Amino acid sequence: MTDRELERCLSEAVNRTAPDDLEAILSRCGAQNGSVMEMKERKANQNIIDAAVKEGTSKKKLRPWLAAACAALVLLGVGGGGLMYHQSYAVASVVSLDVNPSIELTVNRGGRVISCNALNEEAAAVLFSMSGGKDLKGTKLDVAVNAIVGALVQAGYMDSISSAILISVEDNDQERAARLQQELVASVDGVLRTQAPGTSVLSQVLTQDANTPALENMTFNSGISAGKAALVRKVMEMNGTIATDSTTAFDKLAALSVEELNDLLEMGETRIPIGKSAAALAAEEYAGTLELNSVTTDVDPELDEFPPHYEVEVKTTWGEFEYMVDAFTGQVLSGQRDLQNTTGPGTQSTPATIITETQAFDAAAEHCGAQYPGLQGYNAMNVVTKLDWDDGRQVYDVDFVISGYQFEYEIDAYTGAVLKWDTDYRSTPTPAAPDSPPSGTGSDTQDVGQDAAKQAALNHAGLTESQVTNWKIEREWDDGRLEYDVEFWCGTTEYDYTIDGHSCSILKHEWDHHSSGHHGGSGTGTSSQDIGADAAKAAALAHAGVSESQTTKMEVERDWDDGRLEYEVEFDVGRTEYEYTIDGVTGSILEYEQDVD
Amino acid sequence: MLAASGVQTTEDKENARSRELEQLLLQAGKGSRDAFGQLYTRTRGAVYALTLSLLHNAQEAQDTAQDTFVKVWESAPGYRPQGSPMAWLLTIARNLARSRLRQSGRLVGLDEEDWNAIPAADPDVTPEDRQVLQEALARLGEEERQIILLHAVSGLKHREIADLLELPVSTVLSKYHRGLKKLKSLMKGEDHT
């Protein structure tokens, strides 16, 4: 390729990529007003002008003209000047953004921001760096909205994967409102996909409703936007409090975040939860840390889980502790009581200094060598050591790879003791295998068995075996404790339980509702369109050109990715590993990898 | 001799193009939206290439390109022919892009991964376009990228590019040749895989 050909190729690529915005530009171009853009004083060989400098001077020239136009407007009331003024300053749309901070923007017909106001204290804090919203005046709406969303992300309001932002557009021109809504959702979704993946964008167009004046009055008192008020109204219609026109119910719901309100609607929950602040208070009271100023909390509402609860992380100077607080009663369901006396500084007879990263790795390597003599002589690769907190204890997470096998250790940062370990290495270790009880533990305790573990999970989920599909049960030892990892699906909900293998108690559970709607999915993905694990497996085998009898280590996992049902199919044929991602509805191959071990 | 006459022809073409742009700009200054539309069609690629290469972000580049043409429309009545309407137009784009960088507190564009922000949805953008742009945008040095894009898309002469980017002509020439060489070898490397 010659230089000229390459340049032509580049030029054509740019011309095809450059957006064609002529209509949008022309809509912003008024009649020529005769303003003069003067040439910069020419230097030798210089044919350029400096627009930034001109911008400054032309503004000065413009001001008296603008003042005259405004004066004329006051005197005449209407007329040519009035029309221009109307186009620039008349409010065409009101856009509100609600997470917990509520922010309202008024926008002119040209799509420029006329005003930006914080409706509550949290919003004022978010807008602080933008001079309380004044900096956004005159900017294009999408630019302003993206700046606000960026600030919300930075302030931590979109940290949780289930966080939600509500965009509401109010406009008498419903067509324009719908267009704005669509543009803003696409733009915010784009920002959040990169900055806060997993979060949701909700949107609505508000109509002028004769029945809403009472609500507007309430809005005024509660410091929330009309958009959030409309969402509260939907919840009140759902839970019946709208009938009694209950101001108390409105106030309680108005104090909740958009994520909480949306969860209530999705779950059809008629009770009103206690809210994040009350949940944090309950957890801190239980933890006995209320009088400590240094303690902070992070609260994540899990109203779509069973039981509906708030996850509260209590952060103390000596560690982070997790609490589960019932969303309606405020009762603490799990977590450590009275932290200062049980875990606080000075309560543990630990050495004063922590060990080094090298010592932590040595402790892990020594343990690994003793457990797996067959691996001795191999070097550990990809060693990653990280100091962390786990239930109030400072620990090192030590990860490394030996002979292609991953090892993960948790080492006490003071004593060097091995607290937890896990590996995908499956050769028989000595003296204690990870798939048999460690000596001294469990020999006198009975294994409850796979069926009992499965039943315990079903009981907890309130389901029967016939209602669920895609079972996956694994028996494993974790830190000397026998556990069953039980996974299954009911419709589009995925359940994941860890059951104690001796007592059958539930050690951990997760409940994940997969919805296909958040990112503009086609609305497909219901279980009736699911091709099933067997068809997915068959598609992968056909692509690889092998039969199932030729394969080993076959694993099929049903998953949701970005609103799409998928199957992950993995198997080995001899020393070749195959990994497929199959579309769960069409059976088409979305991704595949082939690797010779 | 052949090479010399070739250069002459290219220069003639460039001069004719400049005169046409100048006419369009003058007509736009008198309020002709048609002329402005034609001016836009002929120059939008160059403006977008410059804003994209300065801002490294497709959305911001698009916004700044829009602002540039609004400003061109507003300023067209005062435009006086001075030989290179393209350089005049690109200076407006450059200043608006720099002003945007200043406002957002950035001195330079975004990180390299943001270069992936080439619009994906446009059916006119072919995989080949994407490859050549991706290579040019992500792999070349900051100044190499600006110089090559400006030369390829806007047809500005090296001297004009030097003026626009406020660089010595010798730097523009050496970076242009080095960058082009690098881009060619990158493209070849891709072809071999």
Tab-separated table of N, CA, C and O in Angstrom, chain B residues 105-180:
chain	number	residue	atom	x	y	z
B	105	GLY	N	-11.119	19.787	32.956
B	105	GLY	CA	-9.943	19.594	33.808
B	105	GLY	C	-8.925	18.665	33.215
B	105	GLY	O	-7.989	18.234	33.878
B	106	ARG	N	-9.119	18.307	31.928
B	106	ARG	CA	-8.153	17.413	31.285
B	106	ARG	C	-7.225	18.239	30.420
B	106	ARG	O	-7.634	19.183	29.785
B	107	LEU	N	-5.989	17.880	30.407
B	107	LEU	CA	-5.049	18.576	29.527
B	107	LEU	C	-4.882	17.816	28.224
B	107	LEU	O	-4.636	18.367	27.182
B	108	VAL	N	-5.018	16.512	28.346
B	108	VAL	CA	-4.944	15.679	27.149
B	108	VAL	C	-6.214	14.839	27.093
B	108	VAL	O	-7.038	14.908	27.981
B	109	GLY	N	-6.344	14.050	26.057
B	109	GLY	CA	-7.541	13.239	25.879
B	109	GLY	C	-7.609	12.083	26.857
B	109	GLY	O	-6.845	12.006	27.816
B	110	LEU	N	-8.521	11.196	26.580
B	110	LEU	CA	-8.767	10.086	27.492
B	110	LEU	C	-7.755	8.959	27.278
B	110	LEU	O	-6.924	9.018	26.388
B	111	ASP	N	-7.896	7.929	28.121
B	111	ASP	CA	-6.992	6.788	28.014
B	111	ASP	C	-7.221	6.024	26.713
B	111	ASP	O	-8.230	6.185	26.061
B	112	GLU	N	-6.264	5.137	26.461
B	112	GLU	CA	-6.289	4.456	25.180
B	112	GLU	C	-7.535	3.611	24.954
B	112	GLU	O	-8.070	3.563	23.858
B	113	GLU	N	-8.059	2.993	26.043
B	113	GLU	CA	-9.204	2.112	25.828
B	113	GLU	C	-10.434	2.862	25.329
B	113	GLU	O	-11.295	2.313	24.683
B	114	ASP	N	-10.470	4.188	25.624
B	114	ASP	CA	-11.607	4.963	25.159
B	114	ASP	C	-11.623	5.150	23.655
B	114	ASP	O	-12.589	5.609	23.084
B	115	TRP	N	-10.517	4.815	23.033
B	115	TRP	CA	-10.505	4.901	21.569
B	115	TRP	C	-11.470	3.935	20.937
B	115	TRP	O	-11.834	4.057	19.794
B	116	ASN	N	-11.876	2.945	21.695
B	116	ASN	CA	-12.835	1.996	21.140
B	116	ASN	C	-14.184	2.641	20.909
B	116	ASN	O	-15.104	2.002	20.434
B	117	ALA	N	-14.291	3.908	21.263
B	117	ALA	CA	-15.570	4.598	21.156
B	117	ALA	C	-15.914	5.024	19.733
B	117	ALA	O	-16.644	5.959	19.534
B	118	ILE	N	-15.385	4.350	18.737
B	118	ILE	CA	-15.811	4.646	17.369
B	118	ILE	C	-17.247	4.144	17.244
B	118	ILE	O	-17.532	3.017	17.633
B	119	PRO	N	-18.164	4.971	16.734
B	119	PRO	CA	-19.564	4.543	16.708
B	119	PRO	C	-19.712	3.163	16.076
B	119	PRO	O	-19.165	2.917	14.993
B	120	ALA	N	-20.417	2.300	16.778
B	120	ALA	CA	-20.512	0.921	16.299
B	120	ALA	C	-21.736	0.716	15.409
B	120	ALA	O	-21.754	-0.166	14.569
B	121	ALA	N	-22.739	1.551	15.631
B	121	ALA	CA	-24.030	1.264	15.013
B	121	ALA	C	-24.089	1.636	13.533
B	121	ALA	O	-24.852	1.061	12.784
B	122	ASP	N	-23.266	2.577	13.097
B	122	ASP	CA	-23.391	3.078	11.734
B	122	ASP	C	-23.094	1.984	10.703
B	122	ASP	O	-22.001	1.443	10.666
B	123	PRO	N	-24.094	1.672	9.863
B	123	PRO	CA	-23.884	0.589	8.891
B	123	PRO	C	-22.849	0.942	7.833
B	123	PRO	O	-22.290	0.062	7.186
B	124	ASP	N	-22.581	2.252	7.661
B	124	ASP	CA	-21.604	2.651	6.651
B	124	ASP	C	-20.164	2.383	7.084
B	124	ASP	O	-19.246	2.395	6.276
B	125	VAL	N	-19.964	2.224	8.394
B	125	VAL	CA	-18.597	2.003	8.889
B	125	VAL	C	-18.249	0.523	8.708
B	125	VAL	O	-18.823	-0.342	9.345
B	126	THR	N	-17.320	0.249	7.807
B	126	THR	CA	-16.979	-1.141	7.511
B	126	THR	C	-15.937	-1.651	8.511
B	126	THR	O	-15.275	-0.851	9.173
B	127	PRO	N	-15.760	-2.967	8.621
B	127	PRO	CA	-14.719	-3.505	9.516
B	127	PRO	C	-13.341	-2.960	9.142
B	127	PRO	O	-12.500	-2.739	10.000
B	128	GLU	N	-13.119	-2.738	7.828
B	128	GLU	CA	-11.824	-2.215	7.381
B	128	GLU	C	-11.625	-0.788	7.900
B	128	GLU	O	-10.541	-0.410	8.334
B	129	ASP	N	-12.722	0.009	7.834
B	129	ASP	CA	-12.656	1.382	8.365
B	129	ASP	C	-12.265	1.335	9.829
B	129	ASP	O	-11.415	2.081	10.304
B	130	ARG	N	-12.949	0.441	10.521
B	130	ARG	CA	-12.721	0.334	11.963
B	130	ARG	C	-11.261	-0.013	12.247
B	130	ARG	O	-10.639	0.537	13.131
B	131	GLN	N	-10.725	-0.942	11.424
B	131	GLN	CA	-9.347	-1.374	11.665
B	131	GLN	C	-8.365	-0.230	11.433
B	131	GLN	O	-7.534	0.060	12.293
B	132	VAL	N	-8.512	0.441	10.307
B	132	VAL	CA	-7.539	1.489	9.984
B	132	VAL	C	-7.647	2.632	10.999
B	132	VAL	O	-6.642	3.183	11.455
B	133	LEU	N	-8.880	2.934	11.403
B	133	LEU	CA	-9.042	4.008	12.383
B	133	LEU	C	-8.520	3.606	13.744
B	133	LEU	O	-7.866	4.372	14.437
B	134	GLN	N	-8.844	2.370	14.104
B	134	GLN	CA	-8.409	1.875	15.414
B	134	GLN	C	-6.883	1.928	15.514
B	134	GLN	O	-6.330	2.352	16.525
B	135	GLU	N	-6.226	1.494	14.434
B	135	GLU	CA	-4.767	1.513	14.438
B	135	GLU	C	-4.248	2.939	14.524
B	135	GLU	O	-3.362	3.252	15.307
B	136	ALA	N	-4.861	3.798	13.693
B	136	ALA	CA	-4.383	5.175	13.647
B	136	ALA	C	-4.622	5.886	14.966
B	136	ALA	O	-3.784	6.653	15.432
B	137	LEU	N	-5.773	5.600	15.565
B	137	LEU	CA	-6.127	6.323	16.779
B	137	LEU	C	-5.391	5.808	18.004
B	137	LEU	O	-4.913	6.569	18.826
B	138	ALA	N	-5.344	4.491	18.120
B	138	ALA	CA	-4.841	3.938	19.373
B	138	ALA	C	-3.325	3.723	19.385
B	138	ALA	O	-2.698	3.810	20.428
B	139	ARG	N	-2.735	3.439	18.239
B	139	ARG	CA	-1.331	3.024	18.261
B	139	ARG	C	-0.348	4.157	17.977
B	139	ARG	O	0.801	4.059	18.321
B	140	LEU	N	-0.820	5.176	17.259
B	140	LEU	CA	0.124	6.250	16.922
B	140	LEU	C	0.287	7.207	18.098
B	140	LEU	O	-0.600	7.314	18.945
B	141	GLY	N	1.404	7.919	18.109
B	141	GLY	CA	1.620	8.940	19.133
B	141	GLY	C	0.639	10.082	18.920
B	141	GLY	O	0.101	10.248	17.818
B	142	GLU	N	0.441	10.861	19.968
B	142	GLU	CA	-0.550	11.948	19.944
B	142	GLU	C	-0.377	12.862	18.723
B	142	GLU	O	-1.307	13.098	17.951
B	143	GLU	N	0.830	13.369	18.548
B	143	GLU	CA	1.055	14.321	17.457
B	143	GLU	C	1.079	13.635	16.087
B	143	GLU	O	0.574	14.175	15.103
B	144	GLU	N	1.623	12.425	16.067
B	144	GLU	CA	1.634	11.667	14.804
B	144	GLU	C	0.199	11.487	14.315
B	144	GLU	O	-0.108	11.687	13.131
B	145	ARG	N	-0.677	11.140	15.245
B	145	ARG	CA	-2.075	10.885	14.902
B	145	ARG	C	-2.736	12.148	14.340
B	145	ARG	O	-3.381	12.122	13.297
B	146	GLN	N	-2.525	13.268	15.036
B	146	GLN	CA	-3.157	14.506	14.594
B	146	GLN	C	-2.640	14.912	13.205
B	146	GLN	O	-3.418	15.294	12.335
B	147	ILE	N	-1.345	14.785	13.033
B	147	ILE	CA	-0.734	15.214	11.757
B	147	ILE	C	-1.231	14.346	10.603
B	147	ILE	O	-1.656	14.841	9.563
B	148	ILE	N	-1.217	13.033	10.824
B	148	ILE	CA	-1.613	12.124	9.734
B	148	ILE	C	-3.095	12.296	9.395
B	148	ILE	O	-3.477	12.369	8.224
B	149	LEU	N	-3.927	12.386	10.417
B	149	LEU	CA	-5.364	12.552	10.155
B	149	LEU	C	-5.621	13.858	9.415
B	149	LEU	O	-6.383	13.902	8.454
B	150	LEU	N	-4.962	14.924	9.877
B	150	LEU	CA	-5.189	16.220	9.234
B	150	LEU	C	-4.726	16.199	7.783
B	150	LEU	O	-5.402	16.707	6.896
B	151	HIS	N	-3.583	15.582	7.556
B	151	HIS	CA	-3.070	15.540	6.191
B	151	HIS	C	-3.962	14.695	5.300
B	151	HIS	O	-4.286	15.071	4.171
B	152	ALA	N	-4.386	13.553	5.835
B	152	ALA	CA	-5.171	12.627	5.021
B	152	ALA	C	-6.579	13.158	4.770
B	152	ALA	O	-7.087	13.083	3.658
B	153	VAL	N	-7.218	13.692	5.805
B	153	VAL	CA	-8.640	14.003	5.701
B	153	VAL	C	-8.900	15.444	5.269
B	153	VAL	O	-9.792	15.709	4.478
B	154	SER	N	-8.104	16.387	5.783
B	154	SER	CA	-8.413	17.783	5.486
B	154	SER	C	-7.660	18.276	4.261
B	154	SER	O	-8.045	19.266	3.658
B	155	GLY	N	-6.600	17.566	3.890
B	155	GLY	CA	-5.803	18.021	2.752
B	155	GLY	C	-4.956	19.239	3.078
B	155	GLY	O	-4.439	19.894	2.183
B	156	LEU	N	-4.815	19.561	4.375
B	156	LEU	CA	-3.977	20.699	4.756
B	156	LEU	C	-2.522	20.392	4.385
B	156	LEU	O	-2.089	19.239	4.450
B	157	LYS	N	-1.802	21.440	4.045
B	157	LYS	CA	-0.382	21.260	3.738
B	157	LYS	C	0.377	21.155	5.054
B	157	LYS	O	-0.124	21.582	6.103
B	158	HIS	N	1.595	20.600	4.976
B	158	HIS	CA	2.372	20.426	6.205
B	158	HIS	C	2.573	21.754	6.932
B	158	HIS	O	2.543	21.808	8.161
B	159	ARG	N	2.780	22.824	6.148
B	159	ARG	CA	2.993	24.129	6.768
B	159	ARG	C	1.731	24.571	7.527
B	159	ARG	O	1.785	25.104	8.626
B	160	GLU	N	0.571	24.321	6.909
B	160	GLU	CA	-0.686	24.704	7.558
B	160	GLU	C	-0.933	23.866	8.821
B	160	GLU	O	-1.433	24.360	9.827
B	161	ILE	N	-0.562	22.591	8.722
B	161	ILE	CA	-0.706	21.716	9.903
B	161	ILE	C	0.211	22.223	11.019
B	161	ILE	O	-0.181	22.259	12.190
B	162	ALA	N	1.416	22.634	10.621
B	162	ALA	CA	2.368	23.150	11.609
B	162	ALA	C	1.777	24.385	12.298
B	162	ALA	O	1.850	24.521	13.521
B	163	ASP	N	1.150	25.255	11.504
B	163	ASP	CA	0.512	26.454	12.081
B	163	ASP	C	-0.623	26.070	13.029
B	163	ASP	O	-0.749	26.592	14.131
B	164	LEU	N	-1.445	25.160	12.566
B	164	LEU	CA	-2.624	24.777	13.340
B	164	LEU	C	-2.248	24.131	14.669
B	164	LEU	O	-2.827	24.421	15.715
B	165	LEU	N	-1.272	23.241	14.614
B	165	LEU	CA	-0.900	22.513	15.832
B	165	LEU	C	0.208	23.226	16.606
B	165	LEU	O	0.677	22.730	17.624
B	166	GLU	N	0.630	24.360	16.091
B	166	GLU	CA	1.670	25.158	16.737
B	166	GLU	C	2.948	24.344	16.945
B	166	GLU	O	3.477	24.235	18.048
B	167	LEU	N	3.365	23.712	15.837
B	167	LEU	CA	4.588	22.900	15.854
B	167	LEU	C	5.511	23.396	14.739
B	167	LEU	O	5.032	23.929	13.734
B	168	PRO	N	6.850	23.185	14.874
B	168	PRO	CA	7.739	23.531	13.766
B	168	PRO	C	7.437	22.652	12.550
B	168	PRO	O	7.067	21.481	12.725
B	169	VAL	N	7.601	23.194	11.359
B	169	VAL	CA	7.313	22.423	10.135
B	169	VAL	C	8.174	21.161	10.086
B	169	VAL	O	7.715	20.095	9.680
B	170	SER	N	9.442	21.279	10.521
B	170	SER	CA	10.328	20.106	10.479
B	170	SER	C	9.764	18.971	11.349
B	170	SER	O	9.822	17.795	10.971
B	171	THR	N	9.202	19.326	12.493
B	171	THR	CA	8.615	18.295	13.382
B	171	THR	C	7.424	17.642	12.691
B	171	THR	O	7.262	16.417	12.719
B	172	VAL	N	6.602	18.474	12.057
B	172	VAL	CA	5.420	17.935	11.369
B	172	VAL	C	5.865	16.964	10.276
B	172	VAL	O	5.322	15.861	10.161
B	173	LEU	N	6.866	17.355	9.516
B	173	LEU	CA	7.334	16.492	8.420
B	173	LEU	C	7.879	15.171	8.938
B	173	LEU	O	7.528	14.106	8.443
B	174	SER	N	8.726	15.250	9.960
B	174	SER	CA	9.329	14.000	10.442
B	174	SER	C	8.274	13.115	11.108
B	174	SER	O	8.245	11.902	10.907
B	175	LYS	N	7.362	13.736	11.881
B	175	LYS	CA	6.340	12.918	12.545
B	175	LYS	C	5.366	12.330	11.521
B	175	LYS	O	4.854	11.232	11.698
B	176	TYR	N	5.115	13.083	10.466
B	176	TYR	CA	4.214	12.588	9.416
B	176	TYR	C	4.798	11.331	8.770
B	176	TYR	O	4.131	10.305	8.662
B	177	HIS	N	6.081	11.398	8.391
B	177	HIS	CA	6.694	10.260	7.713
B	177	HIS	C	6.870	9.069	8.657
B	177	HIS	O	6.608	7.933	8.288
B	178	ARG	N	7.273	9.380	9.894
B	178	ARG	CA	7.463	8.295	10.863
B	178	ARG	C	6.113	7.617	11.173
B	178	ARG	O	6.001	6.406	11.213
B	179	GLY	N	5.092	8.446	11.364
B	179	GLY	CA	3.769	7.919	11.709
B	179	GLY	C	3.187	7.081	10.592
B	179	GLY	O	2.612	6.013	10.826
B	180	LEU	N	3.372	7.556	9.359
B	180	LEU	CA	2.822	6.837	8.213
B	180	LEU	C	3.489	5.468	8.067
B	180	LEU	O	2.846	4.470	7.773
